[in-house]
Coordinates of C-alpha atoms and ligand atoms in Angstrom, one line a residue:
M1 CA 66.8 65.2 91.1
K2 CA 66.6 66.2 87.5
I3 CA 68.6 69.3 86.7
S4 CA 66.7 71.5 84.2
P5 CA 68.6 72.4 81.0
L6 CA 68.5 76.0 81.9
Y7 CA 70.1 75.4 85.3
S8 CA 72.7 73.2 83.9
L9 CA 73.5 75.9 81.4
F10 CA 73.7 78.4 84.3
L11 CA 76.2 76.0 86.1
T12 CA 78.3 75.8 83.0
V13 CA 78.4 79.6 82.6
V14 CA 79.2 80.1 86.3
S15 CA 82.1 77.5 86.3
V16 CA 83.5 79.2 83.2
L17 CA 83.4 82.5 85.0
A18 CA 85.0 81.2 88.2
I19 CA 88.7 82.0 88.5
D20 CA 91.0 79.3 87.2
L21 CA 94.5 80.3 88.4
D22 CA 97.7 78.8 87.1
T23 CA 100.2 80.3 89.6
S24 CA 103.1 79.9 87.2
S25 CA 101.5 81.7 84.2
K26 CA 101.6 85.5 84.1
S27 CA 98.7 85.7 81.7
S28 CA 96.6 83.5 84.0
I29 CA 97.5 85.6 87.0
C30 CA 96.6 88.9 85.2
T31 CA 93.3 87.5 83.9
A32 CA 92.5 86.4 87.4
T33 CA 93.4 89.8 89.0
A34 CA 91.4 91.6 86.2
L35 CA 88.3 89.6 87.2
I36 CA 88.9 90.4 90.9
Q37 CA 89.4 94.1 90.2
Q38 CA 86.1 94.0 88.3
G39 CA 84.6 92.9 91.6
I40 CA 86.4 95.8 93.4
S41 CA 85.0 98.3 90.8
D42 CA 81.5 97.2 91.8
Y43 CA 82.0 98.9 95.1
Y44 CA 83.6 102.1 93.6
E45 CA 81.6 105.3 93.8
G46 CA 83.8 107.5 91.8
D47 CA 82.4 106.5 88.4
V48 CA 78.7 106.5 89.5
Y49 CA 76.6 109.7 89.0
G50 CA 76.6 111.6 92.3
G51 CA 79.4 109.4 93.7
T52 CA 82.7 110.7 95.2
V53 CA 85.9 110.2 93.3
G54 CA 88.3 108.2 95.4
M55 CA 85.7 106.6 97.6
F56 CA 84.0 103.3 97.9
V57 CA 80.3 102.8 98.9
S58 CA 79.4 102.6 102.6
P59 CA 80.4 100.8 104.9
Y60 CA 83.9 101.1 103.4
Y61 CA 85.7 104.0 105.1
W62 CA 88.2 106.4 103.6
W63 CA 91.2 104.6 104.9
E64 CA 90.2 101.3 103.2
A65 CA 89.9 103.1 99.9
G66 CA 93.5 104.3 100.3
L67 CA 94.6 100.7 101.1
V68 CA 92.7 99.2 98.1
F69 CA 94.2 101.7 95.6
G70 CA 97.7 100.5 96.8
G71 CA 96.9 96.9 95.6
M72 CA 95.5 98.3 92.4
I73 CA 98.7 100.4 91.7
E74 CA 100.7 97.3 92.3
N75 CA 98.6 95.4 89.8
W76 CA 98.9 98.3 87.3
Y77 CA 102.7 97.7 87.6
L78 CA 103.0 94.0 87.9
C79 CA 100.5 93.2 85.1
Q80 CA 101.5 96.3 83.1
N81 CA 97.8 96.9 82.6
T82 CA 96.8 100.6 82.3
S83 CA 93.0 100.0 82.3
Y84 CA 92.6 101.5 85.8
E85 CA 95.4 104.1 85.5
D86 CA 93.1 107.1 85.0
M87 CA 90.7 106.0 87.7
L88 CA 93.7 105.5 90.2
Y89 CA 95.2 108.8 89.2
D90 CA 91.9 110.7 89.7
A91 CA 91.3 108.9 93.0
L92 CA 94.8 109.8 94.4
M93 CA 94.4 113.4 93.3
A94 CA 90.8 113.8 94.5
Q95 CA 91.7 112.7 98.1
T96 CA 95.0 114.5 98.6
G97 CA 93.3 117.6 99.9
S98 CA 94.1 121.3 99.3
D99 CA 97.4 121.1 101.1
Y100 CA 98.5 117.9 99.2
D101 CA 98.9 116.0 102.5
Y102 CA 96.0 113.4 102.5
M103 CA 94.0 115.4 105.0
P104 CA 91.1 116.3 102.7
S105 CA 88.5 118.5 104.3
N106 CA 85.8 115.8 104.2
Q107 CA 87.9 113.6 106.5
T108 CA 89.9 115.9 108.7
M109 CA 87.4 116.0 111.6
V110 CA 87.6 112.2 112.0
E111 CA 91.0 111.4 110.5
G112 CA 93.5 109.3 112.5
N113 CA 97.3 109.0 112.1
D114 CA 96.7 105.4 110.8
D115 CA 94.3 106.7 108.1
Q116 CA 96.7 109.3 106.8
G117 CA 99.6 106.8 107.1
V118 CA 97.9 104.0 105.1
W119 CA 97.1 106.5 102.3
A120 CA 100.7 107.6 102.3
L121 CA 102.0 104.0 102.0
T122 CA 99.9 103.8 98.8
V123 CA 101.2 107.0 97.5
M124 CA 104.8 105.9 98.2
T125 CA 104.0 102.8 96.1
A126 CA 103.1 105.3 93.3
V127 CA 106.5 106.9 93.8
E128 CA 108.4 103.6 93.8
R129 CA 106.5 102.1 90.8
N130 CA 106.9 105.3 88.8
F131 CA 103.2 105.8 88.5
T132 CA 102.0 108.7 86.3
N133 CA 103.2 111.9 87.8
P134 CA 100.8 114.7 88.6
K135 CA 100.3 116.7 85.4
E136 CA 98.6 119.9 86.6
D137 CA 100.9 122.9 86.9
G138 CA 101.9 123.7 90.4
T139 CA 100.9 120.3 91.8
P140 CA 103.6 118.7 93.9
G141 CA 104.9 115.2 93.0
W142 CA 103.7 112.1 94.8
L143 CA 107.0 112.1 96.7
A144 CA 106.4 115.6 98.1
M145 CA 102.9 114.4 99.2
V146 CA 104.4 111.5 101.1
Q147 CA 107.0 113.8 102.6
A148 CA 104.1 116.1 103.7
V149 CA 102.4 113.2 105.5
F150 CA 105.7 112.1 107.0
N151 CA 106.5 115.6 108.3
Q152 CA 103.0 116.0 109.7
M153 CA 102.9 112.7 111.4
Y154 CA 106.4 113.1 112.9
S155 CA 105.4 116.6 114.2
R156 CA 102.8 114.8 116.2
W157 CA 105.4 112.7 118.1
D158 CA 104.3 112.9 121.7
S159 CA 107.1 112.7 124.2
D160 CA 104.8 113.7 127.1
H161 CA 103.3 110.3 127.4
C162 CA 104.7 106.8 127.3
N163 CA 108.1 108.2 126.4
G164 CA 107.2 109.0 122.8
G165 CA 105.1 107.6 120.0
L166 CA 102.2 108.8 118.0
R167 CA 98.6 108.7 119.3
W168 CA 96.1 106.8 117.3
Q169 CA 93.9 109.9 116.7
I170 CA 95.1 113.3 115.6
F171 CA 92.3 115.4 117.2
T172 CA 91.4 115.5 120.9
W173 CA 87.6 115.2 120.2
N174 CA 87.9 111.7 118.6
S175 CA 87.7 108.7 120.8
G176 CA 91.0 106.9 120.6
Y177 CA 92.9 110.1 121.2
N178 CA 94.4 108.6 124.4
Y179 CA 95.4 105.4 122.6
K180 CA 98.8 104.9 121.1
N181 CA 98.8 102.1 118.6
T182 CA 101.2 100.0 116.5
I183 CA 99.5 100.8 113.1
S184 CA 100.0 104.6 113.4
N185 CA 103.6 104.2 114.6
G186 CA 104.2 101.3 112.1
C187 CA 103.1 103.5 109.2
L188 CA 105.4 106.3 110.4
F189 CA 108.2 103.8 110.7
Q190 CA 107.7 102.3 107.3
L191 CA 107.3 105.7 105.6
A192 CA 110.6 106.9 107.1
A193 CA 112.3 103.7 106.0
R194 CA 111.0 104.0 102.4
L195 CA 111.7 107.7 102.2
G196 CA 115.2 107.0 103.5
R197 CA 115.8 104.2 101.0
Y198 CA 114.3 106.2 98.1
T199 CA 116.0 109.6 98.7
G200 CA 119.2 108.4 100.3
N201 CA 118.6 111.1 103.1
T202 CA 119.8 109.4 106.3
T203 CA 117.6 111.6 108.5
Y204 CA 114.7 109.5 107.5
L205 CA 116.6 106.3 108.5
E206 CA 117.3 107.8 111.9
V207 CA 113.6 108.5 112.4
A208 CA 112.7 105.0 111.4
E209 CA 115.2 103.6 113.9
K210 CA 113.8 105.8 116.6
V211 CA 110.2 104.8 115.9
F212 CA 111.1 101.1 115.8
D213 CA 113.1 101.4 119.1
W214 CA 110.1 103.0 120.7
L215 CA 107.8 100.2 119.6
V216 CA 110.1 97.7 121.1
D217 CA 110.8 99.7 124.3
I218 CA 107.1 100.1 125.0
D219 CA 106.6 96.4 124.4
F220 CA 104.1 96.8 121.5
V221 CA 106.7 94.7 119.6
V222 CA 108.3 91.9 121.5
M223 CA 111.5 90.7 119.7
K224 CA 112.3 87.0 119.8
E225 CA 112.4 84.1 117.2
E226 CA 108.6 84.5 116.6
A227 CA 108.1 88.2 117.5
N228 CA 104.8 89.5 118.8
V229 CA 103.3 92.6 117.4
F230 CA 100.5 93.8 119.6
D231 CA 97.8 96.4 119.0
G232 CA 98.5 99.3 121.4
A233 CA 97.8 100.8 124.8
T234 CA 96.2 103.8 126.4
I235 CA 98.3 106.6 127.8
D236 CA 96.2 106.7 131.0
D237 CA 98.5 104.2 132.6
N238 CA 101.6 105.2 130.7
C239 CA 101.0 102.5 128.0
T240 CA 101.5 99.6 130.4
S241 CA 98.2 97.8 129.9
I242 CA 98.8 96.5 126.4
V243 CA 96.0 95.3 124.2
K244 CA 97.5 92.0 123.1
Y245 CA 95.5 91.3 119.9
E246 CA 97.7 90.4 116.9
W247 CA 96.6 91.6 113.5
S248 CA 98.2 90.7 110.2
Y249 CA 98.3 94.4 109.1
N250 CA 100.4 95.4 112.1
H251 CA 102.9 92.5 111.6
G252 CA 102.9 93.3 107.9
V253 CA 103.6 97.1 108.2
V254 CA 106.4 96.5 110.7
L255 CA 107.8 93.7 108.7
G256 CA 107.8 95.8 105.5
G257 CA 109.5 98.6 107.4
C258 CA 112.3 96.2 108.6
A259 CA 112.8 94.9 105.1
Y260 CA 113.2 98.5 103.7
M261 CA 115.6 99.3 106.5
Y262 CA 117.6 96.1 105.7
N263 CA 117.8 97.1 102.1
A264 CA 118.5 100.8 102.8
T265 CA 121.4 99.9 105.1
N266 CA 122.9 97.6 102.5
G267 CA 122.1 94.5 104.4
S268 CA 122.9 95.3 108.0
D269 CA 123.0 92.4 110.5
V270 CA 120.8 94.3 112.9
W271 CA 118.0 94.7 110.4
Q272 CA 118.4 91.2 109.1
T273 CA 117.7 89.8 112.6
R274 CA 114.8 92.1 113.1
T275 CA 113.3 91.2 109.7
E276 CA 113.8 87.5 110.5
Q277 CA 112.1 87.7 113.9
I278 CA 109.1 89.7 112.7
L279 CA 108.7 87.3 109.8
G280 CA 109.0 84.4 112.2
G281 CA 106.0 85.8 114.2
A282 CA 104.0 86.6 111.1
T283 CA 104.4 83.1 109.6
S284 CA 103.6 81.4 112.8
F285 CA 100.5 83.5 113.7
F286 CA 98.8 84.0 110.3
F287 CA 99.3 80.8 108.4
E288 CA 98.1 77.2 108.7
D289 CA 99.4 74.8 106.1
D290 CA 100.9 77.8 104.3
I291 CA 97.5 79.4 103.9
M292 CA 97.0 82.9 105.2
Y293 CA 94.2 83.8 107.6
E294 CA 93.4 86.6 110.0
S295 CA 93.8 84.4 113.1
T296 CA 92.4 86.7 115.7
C297 CA 88.9 87.0 114.2
Q298 CA 88.6 84.6 111.3
A299 CA 88.2 81.2 113.1
S300 CA 85.4 82.6 115.2
N301 CA 83.9 84.3 112.2
K302 CA 84.0 87.7 113.9
C303 CA 86.0 89.8 111.5
N304 CA 84.5 93.3 111.1
T305 CA 84.6 95.4 107.9
D306 CA 88.1 96.8 108.6
Q307 CA 89.6 93.5 109.7
R308 CA 88.5 91.8 106.5
V309 CA 91.0 93.8 104.5
F310 CA 94.0 93.4 106.7
K311 CA 95.4 90.4 104.7
A312 CA 95.6 92.7 101.7
I313 CA 98.3 95.0 103.0
F314 CA 100.0 92.0 104.8
S315 CA 100.3 90.3 101.5
R316 CA 101.8 93.4 99.8
M317 CA 104.4 93.6 102.6
L318 CA 105.3 90.0 102.3
G319 CA 106.0 90.6 98.6
Y320 CA 108.1 93.7 99.3
T321 CA 110.0 91.8 102.0
S322 CA 110.7 88.9 99.7
V323 CA 112.2 91.3 97.1
L324 CA 114.1 93.7 99.4
A325 CA 115.5 91.2 101.8
P326 CA 116.4 88.3 99.5
F327 CA 117.3 86.0 102.4
T328 CA 113.5 85.8 103.1
T329 CA 112.5 84.7 99.6
D330 CA 112.7 81.0 100.2
T331 CA 110.5 81.3 103.3
I332 CA 108.0 83.7 101.7
T333 CA 107.5 82.2 98.2
P334 CA 105.7 79.0 99.3
L335 CA 103.4 81.0 101.5
I336 CA 102.5 83.2 98.6
D337 CA 102.1 80.4 96.2
T338 CA 99.9 78.3 98.4
S339 CA 97.8 81.2 99.7
A340 CA 97.3 82.7 96.2
A341 CA 96.1 79.4 94.9
A342 CA 93.7 79.0 97.9
A343 CA 92.5 82.5 97.6
A344 CA 91.7 82.0 93.9
K345 CA 89.6 79.0 94.7
S346 CA 87.6 81.1 97.1
C347 CA 86.8 83.5 94.2
S348 CA 84.0 81.3 92.9
G349 CA 80.9 82.8 94.4
G350 CA 78.2 85.4 94.0
T351 CA 76.0 86.2 91.0
D352 CA 79.1 86.9 88.8
G353 CA 80.6 83.5 89.7
H354 CA 83.9 85.0 90.8
T355 CA 83.2 86.8 94.0
C356 CA 86.0 86.1 96.5
G357 CA 85.5 84.8 100.1
L358 CA 87.1 85.5 103.4
N359 CA 88.2 82.0 104.3
W360 CA 90.7 80.4 102.0
F361 CA 90.8 77.0 103.6
T362 CA 87.7 75.5 102.1
G363 CA 88.7 75.2 98.4
D364 CA 85.6 77.1 97.5
W365 CA 83.6 80.3 98.2
D366 CA 82.6 80.5 101.8
G367 CA 79.5 82.7 101.2
Q368 CA 81.2 85.9 102.5
Y369 CA 81.8 88.9 100.3
G370 CA 82.9 92.5 100.3
L371 CA 85.6 95.0 99.3
G372 CA 88.0 93.5 101.8
E373 CA 87.6 90.0 100.5
Q374 CA 88.2 91.2 96.9
A375 CA 91.3 93.3 97.9
C376 CA 92.9 90.4 99.9
A377 CA 92.6 88.0 97.0
L378 CA 93.9 90.6 94.6
E379 CA 97.0 91.4 96.7
I380 CA 98.0 87.8 97.5
I381 CA 97.7 86.9 93.8
N382 CA 99.6 90.0 92.8
Q383 CA 102.6 88.7 94.8
L384 CA 103.1 85.8 92.4
L385 CA 104.6 88.3 90.1
V386 CA 106.6 90.4 92.5
H387 CA 110.0 89.0 91.3
D388 CA 109.2 89.3 87.6
L389 CA 109.7 93.0 87.4
P390 CA 112.3 95.4 88.9
A391 CA 112.2 96.1 92.6
P392 CA 110.7 99.3 94.1
L393 CA 112.6 102.2 92.5
T394 CA 114.8 104.8 94.2
E395 CA 115.9 108.2 93.1
S396 CA 119.1 106.6 91.7
T397 CA 117.4 103.7 89.9
G398 CA 114.9 105.7 87.8
G399 CA 112.2 107.0 90.0
S400 CA 110.9 110.3 88.6
S401 CA 108.7 111.7 91.3
S402 CA 109.6 115.2 92.5
G403 CA 110.0 115.8 96.2
D404 CA 110.1 118.5 98.8
A405 CA 111.7 117.7 102.2
S406 CA 109.8 120.5 103.9
A407 CA 106.3 119.8 102.4
G408 CA 103.3 119.8 104.8
L409 CA 105.0 121.8 107.5
N410 CA 103.0 124.9 107.0
V411 CA 99.8 123.2 108.1
S412 CA 99.4 122.9 111.8
T413 CA 96.7 120.8 113.5
T414 CA 95.1 124.0 114.7
N415 CA 95.0 125.4 111.2
V416 CA 93.3 122.3 110.0
L417 CA 90.5 122.8 112.5
Q418 CA 90.3 126.5 111.7
K419 CA 90.2 125.7 108.0
N420 CA 87.3 123.3 108.4
I421 CA 85.3 125.8 110.3
N422 CA 86.1 128.5 107.7
I423 CA 85.0 126.2 104.9
T424 CA 81.7 125.7 106.6
A425 CA 81.3 129.3 107.4
G426 CA 80.0 129.9 103.8
D427 CA 77.0 127.9 105.0
K428 CA 76.2 129.6 108.3
A429 CA 73.8 127.0 109.6
G430 CA 76.4 124.3 108.9
A431 CA 79.1 126.3 110.6
G432 CA 76.9 126.7 113.6
I433 CA 76.3 123.0 113.8
I434 CA 79.9 122.1 113.4
T435 CA 80.9 124.6 116.1
T436 CA 78.3 123.4 118.4
I437 CA 79.4 119.8 117.9
V438 CA 83.1 120.7 118.4
L439 CA 82.3 122.8 121.5
G440 CA 80.0 120.1 122.8
V441 CA 82.6 117.5 122.5
L442 CA 85.2 119.7 124.1
V443 CA 82.8 120.5 127.0
L444 CA 81.8 116.8 127.4
G445 CA 85.5 115.9 127.3
T446 CA 86.3 118.4 130.0
V447 CA 83.4 117.3 132.2
W448 CA 84.5 113.7 131.7
M449 CA 88.0 114.6 132.7
V450 CA 86.9 116.5 135.8
L451 CA 84.7 113.5 136.9
Ligands
NAG501 C1 93.6 94.6 81.7 O1 92.6 95.0 82.5 C2 91.3 95.0 81.9 C3 90.3 95.6 82.9 O2 90.3 94.8 84.1 C4 90.9 93.6 81.4 O3 89.7 93.6 80.8 C5 92.0 93.1 80.5 O4 91.7 91.8 80.2 C6 93.4 93.2 81.2 N1 94.4 92.9 80.2 C7 95.2 91.8 80.4 C8 96.2 91.6 79.3 O5 95.2 91.1 81.4
NAG502 C1 83.1 115.6 100.1 O1 81.8 115.3 100.5 C2 80.8 115.8 99.6 C3 79.5 115.6 100.2 O2 79.3 114.2 100.5 C4 81.0 115.2 98.2 O3 80.1 115.8 97.3 C5 82.4 115.5 97.8 O4 82.6 114.9 96.5 C6 83.4 115.0 98.7 N1 84.8 115.3 98.3 C7 85.8 114.5 98.4 C8 87.1 115.0 97.9 O5 85.7 113.4 99.0
NAG503 C1 106.4 105.7 131.3 O1 107.0 104.7 130.6 C2 108.2 105.0 130.0 C3 108.6 104.0 129.0 O2 108.3 102.7 129.4 C4 109.2 105.2 131.1 O3 110.5 105.6 130.6 C5 108.7 106.4 132.0 O4 109.6 106.5 133.1 C6 107.3 106.1 132.5 N1 106.8 107.3 133.2 C7 106.1 107.2 134.3 C8 105.5 108.5 134.8 O5 105.8 106.2 134.8
NAG504 C1 116.6 115.2 104.8 O1 115.3 115.0 105.5 C2 115.1 115.9 106.6 C3 113.9 115.4 107.3 O2 112.7 115.7 106.6 C4 115.1 117.3 106.1 O3 114.9 118.2 107.2 C5 116.4 117.6 105.3 O4 116.2 118.9 104.8 C6 116.6 116.6 104.2 N1 117.8 116.9 103.6 C7 118.0 117.0 102.3 C8 119.3 117.2 101.8 O5 117.0 117.0 101.6
NAG505 C1 125.0 101.7 100.9 O1 125.9 101.5 99.8 C2 125.9 102.7 99.0 C3 126.7 102.3 97.7 O2 127.9 101.7 98.0 C4 126.5 103.8 99.7 O3 126.5 105.0 98.9 C5 125.6 104.1 101.0 O4 126.2 105.1 101.8 C6 125.5 102.8 101.8 N1 124.5 103.1 102.8 C7 124.6 102.7 104.1 C8 123.5 103.1 105.0 O5 125.5 102.1 104.5
NAG506 C1 118.0 95.3 98.0 O1 117.0 95.0 97.1 C2 117.4 94.8 95.8 C3 116.2 94.5 94.9 O2 115.6 93.3 95.1 C4 118.4 93.6 95.8 O3 118.9 93.3 94.5 C5 119.5 93.8 96.7 O4 120.3 92.7 96.8 C6 118.9 94.2 98.1 N1 120.0 94.5 99.0 C7 120.4 93.7 99.9 C8 121.6 94.1 100.8 O5 120.0 92.5 100.1
NAG507 C1 109.6 106.9 85.0 O1 108.7 107.7 84.4 C2 109.4 108.8 83.7 C3 108.3 109.8 83.2 O2 107.3 109.1 82.5 C4 110.2 108.2 82.6 O3 110.9 109.2 81.9 C5 111.3 107.2 83.2 O4 112.0 106.6 82.2 C6 110.5 106.2 84.0 N1 111.5 105.4 84.7 C7 111.6 104.1 84.7 C8 112.6 103.4 85.5 O5 110.7 103.4 84.1
NAG508 C1 105.6 127.5 103.7 O1 105.6 128.8 104.1 C2 106.7 129.5 103.6 C3 106.7 130.9 104.3 O2 105.3 131.4 104.3 C4 106.7 129.6 102.1 O3 107.8 130.3 101.6 C5 106.7 128.1 101.6 O4 106.6 128.1 100.2 C6 105.6 127.3 102.2 N1 105.8 125.9 101.8 C7 104.8 125.2 101.4 C8 105.1 123.8 101.0 O5 103.7 125.6 101.2

């Protein structure tokens, strides 16, 4: 077949645009991540007329936006590139909500503990990386916002079922209210560990210990050389029928929490063993030939929109762990190097020539694309730089965010519901609809319970 001159020109242009990553060169890494973030911006609504600041286009939910901004703040820090600083600042401020607790009124009716928790992990990154502090008068610091989320999540601790733990959902009308899961509790665990390390307030470390112990007691986390981290269980049978899917984000969030605890306890033996065992499970379940993959869905090509972004937060947690628990560095570095190189090779598709794929084993783009694919490639490649700059800060090593240990406590779950209905009351028809829906769901729920 004769290739037309135009097509061969096109091929040349595309191969120039494809990502060519030298894993040992900072400028190559930052050029690659800039291209990948350009792909992320294609899904961003906030700078499009009529779009919402801090949100990505459908089908990407609010929680995923929170997750993706975390990888971009890391890149802002690791590449010392301020191009997205204003965009990130505006996004974090737009979605914090009127009580500065990441329960914005657009989300509260459907928001789960995991959604609020993942956003708070990102805001904690802003704290630890000394991201631009809120400038407007009277606005609390990022640290106070994380403390607000921590306080609210912990206030939802439910000792009446399964001996403790958070439920997945915050509100009774959402399906999943009867499910207790690892990600919600893992976020609370990690937030507590990070707040404890950052502020030096040992109350947080005690809460972290309590949440971790619960995860182990209830068998969501099974400690052994290669620890299991399962998804969760419903309270209907006292959390005994465990859903045994293993996802990289669950392993990652628990692993990161252990590494922060190890660091905050000045290297305790207990947390060293826990970190080793969770890492043992994570490396055995989510890597093949040192290349990361979402083993539960990727091989069968069944990863849904949410699952496609899990490797992103898992990658970030491997990086933090490598830094905060230095005995893991030799294990983690080759996993990061090999996976980052493989991910970069997958970023060679689409009309821009550098769209990233889901599967990093093929040495090429696999034809899949989306916000999750972009974010995973960004975060694994970010990690190549994680040892080049200072570790996550604390109050005593130069962090400048202002905190408030009692933030968020004035807002109760009932108030949140009340406030939503009040907001809608301006528009009476809207209020009627919301009330009808809420009552309808409550009635249905009751009928269902009676049956
Ligand atoms: C910083 O980011 C911008 C936007 O992604 C990019 O155009 C620029 O090349 C980056 N600068 C460096 C030094 O990588
Ligand atoms: C809330 O939703 C409305 C309607 O879609 C939108 O205009 C507004 O920007 C959203 N606000 C936030 C903070 O997401
Ligand atoms: C429920 O499980 C917890 C923890 O496994 C146990 O302590 C408690 O006794 C159980 N409660 C019931 C009612 O079986
Ligand atoms: C430490 O954290 C706990 C839990 O949020 C809080 O009640 C307490 O006031 C904090 N102590 C200080 C000295 O900030
Ligand atoms: C860790 O070491 C620091 C500095 O020596 C000390 O102030 C702190 O109390 C120690 N923390 C723990 C949990 O042992
Ligand atoms: C905690 O993390 C810092 C930053 O990487 C590191 O220098 C320190 O050694 C860690 N602490 C322990 C006990 O490993
Ligand atoms: C953190 O930011 C503040 C305010 O911009 C600055 O004064 C401080 O030096 C920064 N700390 C570090 C460690 O960079
Ligand atoms: C909580 O309410 C108390 C009493 O009404 C008030 O003094 C305090 O400032 C409030 N805190 C926050 C964070 O809003």
